[in-house]
CSV table of C-alpha atoms in Angstrom, one decimal:
chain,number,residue,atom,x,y,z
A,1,UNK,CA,-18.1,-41.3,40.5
A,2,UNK,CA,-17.8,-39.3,37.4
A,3,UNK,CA,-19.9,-40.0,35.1
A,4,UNK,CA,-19.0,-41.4,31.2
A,5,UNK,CA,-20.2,-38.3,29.6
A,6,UNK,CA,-19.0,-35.8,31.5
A,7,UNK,CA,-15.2,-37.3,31.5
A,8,UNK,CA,-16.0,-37.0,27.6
A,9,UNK,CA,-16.5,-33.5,27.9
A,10,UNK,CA,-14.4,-32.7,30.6
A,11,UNK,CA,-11.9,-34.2,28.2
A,12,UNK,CA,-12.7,-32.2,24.8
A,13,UNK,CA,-12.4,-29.3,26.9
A,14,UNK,CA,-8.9,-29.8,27.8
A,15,UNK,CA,-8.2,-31.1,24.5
A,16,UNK,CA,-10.0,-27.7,23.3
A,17,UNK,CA,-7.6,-25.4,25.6
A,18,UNK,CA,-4.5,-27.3,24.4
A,19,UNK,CA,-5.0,-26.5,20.5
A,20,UNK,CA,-6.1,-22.8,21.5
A,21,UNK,CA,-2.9,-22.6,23.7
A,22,UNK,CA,-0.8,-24.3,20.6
A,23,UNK,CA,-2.4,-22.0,18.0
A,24,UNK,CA,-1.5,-19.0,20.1
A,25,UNK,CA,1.9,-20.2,21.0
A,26,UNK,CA,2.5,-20.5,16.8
A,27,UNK,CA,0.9,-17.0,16.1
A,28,UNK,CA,2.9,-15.3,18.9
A,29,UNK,CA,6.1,-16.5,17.0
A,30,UNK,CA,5.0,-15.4,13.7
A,31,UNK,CA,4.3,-12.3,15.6
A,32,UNK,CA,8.0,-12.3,16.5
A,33,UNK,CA,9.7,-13.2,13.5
A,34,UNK,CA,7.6,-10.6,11.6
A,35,UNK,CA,8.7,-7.8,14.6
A,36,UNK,CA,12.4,-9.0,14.4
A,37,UNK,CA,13.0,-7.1,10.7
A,38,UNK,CA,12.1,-4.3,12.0
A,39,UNK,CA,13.7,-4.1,15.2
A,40,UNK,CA,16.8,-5.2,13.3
A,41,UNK,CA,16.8,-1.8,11.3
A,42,UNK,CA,15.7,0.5,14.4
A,43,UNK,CA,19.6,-1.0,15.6
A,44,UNK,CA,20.9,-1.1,12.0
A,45,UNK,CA,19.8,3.1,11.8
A,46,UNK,CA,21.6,3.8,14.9
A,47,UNK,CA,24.8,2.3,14.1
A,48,UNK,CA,28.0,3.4,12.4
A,49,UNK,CA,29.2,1.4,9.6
A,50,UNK,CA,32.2,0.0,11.7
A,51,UNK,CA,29.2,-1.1,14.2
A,52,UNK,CA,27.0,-2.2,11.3
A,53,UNK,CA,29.6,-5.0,10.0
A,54,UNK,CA,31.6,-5.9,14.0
A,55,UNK,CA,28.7,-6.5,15.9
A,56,UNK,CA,25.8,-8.8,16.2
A,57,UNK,CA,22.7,-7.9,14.0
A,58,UNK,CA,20.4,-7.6,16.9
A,59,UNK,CA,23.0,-6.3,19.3
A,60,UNK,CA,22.5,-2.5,20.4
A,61,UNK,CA,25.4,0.1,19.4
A,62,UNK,CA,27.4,1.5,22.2
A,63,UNK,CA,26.1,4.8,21.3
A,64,UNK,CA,22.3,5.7,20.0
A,65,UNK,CA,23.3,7.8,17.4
A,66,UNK,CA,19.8,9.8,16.8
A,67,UNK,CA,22.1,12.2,14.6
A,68,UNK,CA,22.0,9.4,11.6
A,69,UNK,CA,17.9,10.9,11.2
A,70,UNK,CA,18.5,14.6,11.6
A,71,UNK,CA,21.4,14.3,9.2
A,72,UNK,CA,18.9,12.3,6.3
A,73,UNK,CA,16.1,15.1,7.1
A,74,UNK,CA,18.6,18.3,6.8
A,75,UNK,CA,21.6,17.4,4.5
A,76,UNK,CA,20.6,14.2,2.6
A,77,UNK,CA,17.7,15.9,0.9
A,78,UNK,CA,15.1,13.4,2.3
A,79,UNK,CA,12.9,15.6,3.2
A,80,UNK,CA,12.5,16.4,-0.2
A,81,UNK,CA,12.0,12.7,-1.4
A,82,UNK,CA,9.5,12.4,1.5
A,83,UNK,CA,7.2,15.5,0.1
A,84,UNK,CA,7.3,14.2,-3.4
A,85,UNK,CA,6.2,10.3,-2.0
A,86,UNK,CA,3.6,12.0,-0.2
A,87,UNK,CA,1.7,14.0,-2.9
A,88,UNK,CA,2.9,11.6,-6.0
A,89,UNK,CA,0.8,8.7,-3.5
A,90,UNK,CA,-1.7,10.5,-2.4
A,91,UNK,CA,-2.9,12.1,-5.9
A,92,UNK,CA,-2.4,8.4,-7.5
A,93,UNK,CA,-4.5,6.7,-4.7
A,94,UNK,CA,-7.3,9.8,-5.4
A,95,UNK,CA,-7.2,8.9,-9.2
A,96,UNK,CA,-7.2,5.0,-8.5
A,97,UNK,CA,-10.5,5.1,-6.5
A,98,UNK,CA,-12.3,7.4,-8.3
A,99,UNK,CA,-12.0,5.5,-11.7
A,100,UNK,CA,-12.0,2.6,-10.1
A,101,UNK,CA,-15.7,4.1,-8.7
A,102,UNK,CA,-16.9,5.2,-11.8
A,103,UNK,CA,-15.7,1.8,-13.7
A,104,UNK,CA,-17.3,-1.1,-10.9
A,105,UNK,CA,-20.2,1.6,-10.7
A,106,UNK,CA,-21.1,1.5,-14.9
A,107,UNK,CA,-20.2,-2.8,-14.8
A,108,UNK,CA,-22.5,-3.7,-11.8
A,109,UNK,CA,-25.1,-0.8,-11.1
A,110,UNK,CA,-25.8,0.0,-15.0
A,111,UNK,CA,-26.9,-2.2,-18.0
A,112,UNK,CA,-25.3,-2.3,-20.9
A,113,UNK,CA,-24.2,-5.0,-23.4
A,114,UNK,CA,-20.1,-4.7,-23.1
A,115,UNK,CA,-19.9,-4.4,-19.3
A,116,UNK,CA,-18.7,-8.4,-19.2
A,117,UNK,CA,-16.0,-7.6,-22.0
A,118,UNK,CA,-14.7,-4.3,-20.6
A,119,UNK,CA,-14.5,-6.2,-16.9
A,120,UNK,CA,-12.7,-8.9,-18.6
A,121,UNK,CA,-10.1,-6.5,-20.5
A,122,UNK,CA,-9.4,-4.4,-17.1
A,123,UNK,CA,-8.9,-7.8,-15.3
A,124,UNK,CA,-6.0,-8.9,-18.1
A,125,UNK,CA,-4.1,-6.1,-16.6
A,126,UNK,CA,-3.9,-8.0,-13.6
A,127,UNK,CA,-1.8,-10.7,-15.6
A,128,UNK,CA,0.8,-8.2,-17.0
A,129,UNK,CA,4.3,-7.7,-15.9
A,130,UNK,CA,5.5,-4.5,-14.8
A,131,UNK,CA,8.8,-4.9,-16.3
A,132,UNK,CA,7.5,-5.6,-19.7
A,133,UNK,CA,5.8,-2.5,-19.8
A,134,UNK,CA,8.8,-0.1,-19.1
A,135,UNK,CA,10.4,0.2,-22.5
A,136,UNK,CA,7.1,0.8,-24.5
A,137,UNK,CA,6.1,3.3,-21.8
A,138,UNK,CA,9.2,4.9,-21.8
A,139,UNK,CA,8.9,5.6,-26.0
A,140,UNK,CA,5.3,7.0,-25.0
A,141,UNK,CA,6.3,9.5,-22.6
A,142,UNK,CA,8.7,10.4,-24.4
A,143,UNK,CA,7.1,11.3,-27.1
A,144,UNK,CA,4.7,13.3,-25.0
A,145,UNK,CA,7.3,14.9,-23.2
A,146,UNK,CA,6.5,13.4,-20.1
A,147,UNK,CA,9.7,11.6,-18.8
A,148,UNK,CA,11.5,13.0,-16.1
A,149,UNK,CA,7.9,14.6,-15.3
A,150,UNK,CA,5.3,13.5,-12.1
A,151,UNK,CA,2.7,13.0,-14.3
A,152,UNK,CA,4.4,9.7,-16.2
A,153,UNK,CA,4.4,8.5,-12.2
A,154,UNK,CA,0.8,9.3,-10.9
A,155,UNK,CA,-0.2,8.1,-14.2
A,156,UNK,CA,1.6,4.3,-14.3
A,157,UNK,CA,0.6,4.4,-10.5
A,158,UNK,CA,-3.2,4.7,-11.4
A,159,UNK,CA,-3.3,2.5,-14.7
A,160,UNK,CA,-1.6,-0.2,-12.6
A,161,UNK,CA,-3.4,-0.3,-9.1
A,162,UNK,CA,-6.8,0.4,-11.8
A,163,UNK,CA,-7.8,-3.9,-12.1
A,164,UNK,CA,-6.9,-5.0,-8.3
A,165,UNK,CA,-8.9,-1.8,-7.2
A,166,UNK,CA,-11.8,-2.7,-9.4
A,167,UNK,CA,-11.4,-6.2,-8.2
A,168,UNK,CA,-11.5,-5.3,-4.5
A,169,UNK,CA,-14.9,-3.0,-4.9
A,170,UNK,CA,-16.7,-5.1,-7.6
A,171,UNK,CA,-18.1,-7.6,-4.5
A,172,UNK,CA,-19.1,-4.5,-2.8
A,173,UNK,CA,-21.0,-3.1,-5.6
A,174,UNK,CA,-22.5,-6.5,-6.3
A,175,UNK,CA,-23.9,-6.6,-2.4
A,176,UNK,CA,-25.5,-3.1,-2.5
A,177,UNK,CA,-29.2,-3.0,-2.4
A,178,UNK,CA,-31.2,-1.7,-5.2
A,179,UNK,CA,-34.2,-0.6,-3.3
A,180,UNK,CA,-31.9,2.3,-2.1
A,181,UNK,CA,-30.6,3.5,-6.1
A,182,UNK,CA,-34.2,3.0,-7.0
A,183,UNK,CA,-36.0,4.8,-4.1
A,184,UNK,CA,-33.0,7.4,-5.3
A,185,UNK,CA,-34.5,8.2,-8.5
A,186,UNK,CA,-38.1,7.5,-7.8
A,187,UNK,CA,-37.2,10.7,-5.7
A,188,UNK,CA,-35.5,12.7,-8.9
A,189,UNK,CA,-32.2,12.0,-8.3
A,190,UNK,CA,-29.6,11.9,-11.3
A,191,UNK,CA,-27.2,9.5,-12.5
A,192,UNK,CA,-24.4,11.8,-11.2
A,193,UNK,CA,-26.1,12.9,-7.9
A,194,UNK,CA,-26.6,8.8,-7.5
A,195,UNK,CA,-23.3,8.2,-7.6
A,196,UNK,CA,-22.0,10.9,-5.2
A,197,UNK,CA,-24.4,11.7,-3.0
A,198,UNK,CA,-25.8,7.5,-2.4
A,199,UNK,CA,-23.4,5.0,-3.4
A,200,UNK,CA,-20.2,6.2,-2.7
A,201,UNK,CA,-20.5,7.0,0.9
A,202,UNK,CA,-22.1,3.4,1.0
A,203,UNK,CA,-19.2,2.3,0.2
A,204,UNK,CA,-16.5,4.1,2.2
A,205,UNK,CA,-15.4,0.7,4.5
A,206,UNK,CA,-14.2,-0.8,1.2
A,207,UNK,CA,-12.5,2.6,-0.1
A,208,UNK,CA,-10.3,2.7,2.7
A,209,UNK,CA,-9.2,-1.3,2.2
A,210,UNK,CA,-8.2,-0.6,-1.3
A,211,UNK,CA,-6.8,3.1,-0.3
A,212,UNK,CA,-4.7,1.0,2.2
A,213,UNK,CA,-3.3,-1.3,-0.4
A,214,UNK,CA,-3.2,1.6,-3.4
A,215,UNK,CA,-0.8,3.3,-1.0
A,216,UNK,CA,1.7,0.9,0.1
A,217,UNK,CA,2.2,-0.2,-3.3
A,218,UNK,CA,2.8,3.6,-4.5
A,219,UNK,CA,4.8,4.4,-1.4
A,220,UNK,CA,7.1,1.3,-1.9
A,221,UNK,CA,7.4,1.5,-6.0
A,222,UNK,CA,11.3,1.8,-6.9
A,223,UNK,CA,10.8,0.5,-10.8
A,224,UNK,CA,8.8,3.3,-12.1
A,225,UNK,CA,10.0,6.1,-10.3
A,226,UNK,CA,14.2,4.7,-11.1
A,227,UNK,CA,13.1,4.9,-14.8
A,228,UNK,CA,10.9,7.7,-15.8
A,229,UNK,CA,12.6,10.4,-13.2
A,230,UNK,CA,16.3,11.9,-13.8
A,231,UNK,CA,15.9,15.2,-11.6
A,232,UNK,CA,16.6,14.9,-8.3
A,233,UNK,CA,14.5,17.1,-6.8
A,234,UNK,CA,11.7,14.7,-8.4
A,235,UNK,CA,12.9,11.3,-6.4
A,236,UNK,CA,10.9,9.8,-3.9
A,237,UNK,CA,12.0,8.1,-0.8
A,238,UNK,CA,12.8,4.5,-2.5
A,239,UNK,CA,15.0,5.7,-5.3
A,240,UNK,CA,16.6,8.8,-3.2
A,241,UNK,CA,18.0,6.8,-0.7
A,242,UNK,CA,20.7,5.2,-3.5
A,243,UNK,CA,22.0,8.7,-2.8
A,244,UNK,CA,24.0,7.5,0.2
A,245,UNK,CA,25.7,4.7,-1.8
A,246,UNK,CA,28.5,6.3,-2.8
A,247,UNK,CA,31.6,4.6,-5.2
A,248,UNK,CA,34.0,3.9,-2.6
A,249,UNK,CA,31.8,4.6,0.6
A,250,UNK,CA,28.4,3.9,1.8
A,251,UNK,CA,26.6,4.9,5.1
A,252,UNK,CA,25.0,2.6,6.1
A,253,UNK,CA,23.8,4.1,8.9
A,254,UNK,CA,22.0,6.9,6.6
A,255,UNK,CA,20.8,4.0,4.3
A,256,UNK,CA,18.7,2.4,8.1
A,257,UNK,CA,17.6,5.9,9.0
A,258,UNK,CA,15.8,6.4,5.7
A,259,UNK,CA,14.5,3.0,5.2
A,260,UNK,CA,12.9,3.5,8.9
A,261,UNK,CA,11.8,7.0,8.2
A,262,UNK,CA,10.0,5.6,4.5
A,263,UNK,CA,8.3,2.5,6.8
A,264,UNK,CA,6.6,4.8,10.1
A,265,UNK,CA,4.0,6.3,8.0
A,266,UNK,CA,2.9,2.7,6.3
A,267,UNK,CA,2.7,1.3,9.9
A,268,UNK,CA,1.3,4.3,11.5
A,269,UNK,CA,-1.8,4.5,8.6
A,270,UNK,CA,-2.1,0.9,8.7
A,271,UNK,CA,-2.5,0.1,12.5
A,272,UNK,CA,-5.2,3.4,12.7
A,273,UNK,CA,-7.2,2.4,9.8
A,274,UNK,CA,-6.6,-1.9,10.7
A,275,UNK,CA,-10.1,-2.1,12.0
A,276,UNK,CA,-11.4,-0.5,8.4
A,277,UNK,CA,-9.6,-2.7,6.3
A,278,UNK,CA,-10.5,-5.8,8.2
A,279,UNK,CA,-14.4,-4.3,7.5
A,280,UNK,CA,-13.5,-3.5,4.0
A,281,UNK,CA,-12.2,-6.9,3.1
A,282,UNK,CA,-15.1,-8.7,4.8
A,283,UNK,CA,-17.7,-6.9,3.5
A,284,UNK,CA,-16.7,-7.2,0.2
A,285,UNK,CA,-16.7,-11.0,0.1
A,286,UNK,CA,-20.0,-11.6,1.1
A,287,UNK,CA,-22.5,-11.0,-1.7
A,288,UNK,CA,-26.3,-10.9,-0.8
């Protein structure tokens, strides 16, 4: 005879495996459906374009045409575009984080009347468009003689990542301890030494998260880069690819091969450094 309370929980637990076995069965298919895009352009880069528009999306070609990638890489100057995305990220994500440091450093570690109001005025940037700024930043690097130069792009790249990066850190900064900043200077350290040689490596988890989300931002900007940059030899991956779109034919095949090659260094980064980001984020949104 079985007992009332253990068919209760003998019950709850099968109700308990059902929802775990429903909630995995909907996360398995999200899985999917977020796979499926890019399994569709793997196919799409190794098709012709009569295979591109007569078969099935999904469907395989007859023939793996590898060639599509070597051809991008040696004759459709991608190469190029994929130097130039590397460096014009890289030095943008460097910039980002280190002003970014210094800024959530003076506003939550240092006291000084202003810090609310300058927090307050980088956070409005999170509210403005991108596309509203483009004319007036075109007239001002113009009249520096910055367009068609780099340094108009690693410069809108760090002005614009600035207020989410300082968002992301501020709840790290707020969590640090101040025994450790005060045993610090009780020991002679300086302001400068402080920074560098204490608090930043204490905060290297949340670094990487908002390195991570600097990076695929830069990697993937189009607007700036299409505006400000004329010289081809200046293009990154996003705008050089419009190079295989030509007025009365397009290969499409080329346009899947460099779309793949601009995506495998996002995923690659971001399944190494998952575990960090997943840390980052977590830390950061627990204070105390």
């Amino acid at each position: 005879m079985i007992r009332p309370q253990s068919a209760a929980l003998a019950s709850r637990s099968h109700g308990s495996r059902a929802g775990y076995a429903l909630l995995y069965a909907v996360l398995a298919a999200a899985a999917v459906l977020q796979i499926l895009p890019l399994v569709w352009l793997l196919f799409f880069s190794l098709k012709n374009n009569q295979e591109v528009f007569n078969l099935p999306p999904l469907a395989l070609p007859t023939e793996l045409r590898w060639e599509n990638y070597a051809n991008v890489w040696s004759q459709g100057n991608i190469s190029r575009y994929f130097i130039n995305s590397v460096w014009m990220t890289a030095l943008s994500v460097l910039l980002t984080i280190l002003l970014a440091s210094f800024v959530t450093f003076a506003i939550t570690r240092m006291r000084w009347k202003l810090s609310p109001l300058v927090l307050g005025v980088f956070m409005v940037g999170l509210m403005i468009p991108v596309h509203s700024t483009l004319i007036p930043l075109f007239s001002l690097f113009q009249k520096l003689s910055l367009t068609d130069s780099p340094v108009s792009i690693v410069l809108s790249y760090t002005a614009f990542n600035l207020p989410i990066t300082i968002m992301i850190l501020l709840g790290f900064y707020q969590a640090l301890p101040h025994e450790v900043e005060e045993a610090a200077v009780m020991d002679g350290c300086s302001i400068n030494r402080l920074f560098f040689s204490v608090i930043l490596p204490m905060t290297a988890s949340v670094i990487v998260t908002a390195s991570i989300i600097n990076m695929i931002y830069n990697w993937n900007e189009f607007i700036f880069v299409n505006t400000f940059i004329s010289t081809d030899e200046l293009k990154t991956l996003t705008v050089g690819v419009q190079n295989f779109v030509g007025q009365y034919t397009t290969d499409w095949g080329a346009i899947g091969a460099t779309l793949m090659i601009s995506i495998l260094p996002i995923l690659l980064i971001f399944f190494i450094l998952s575990n960090r980001i997943v840390e980052g984020i977590a830390a950061g949104s627990v204070k105390g």
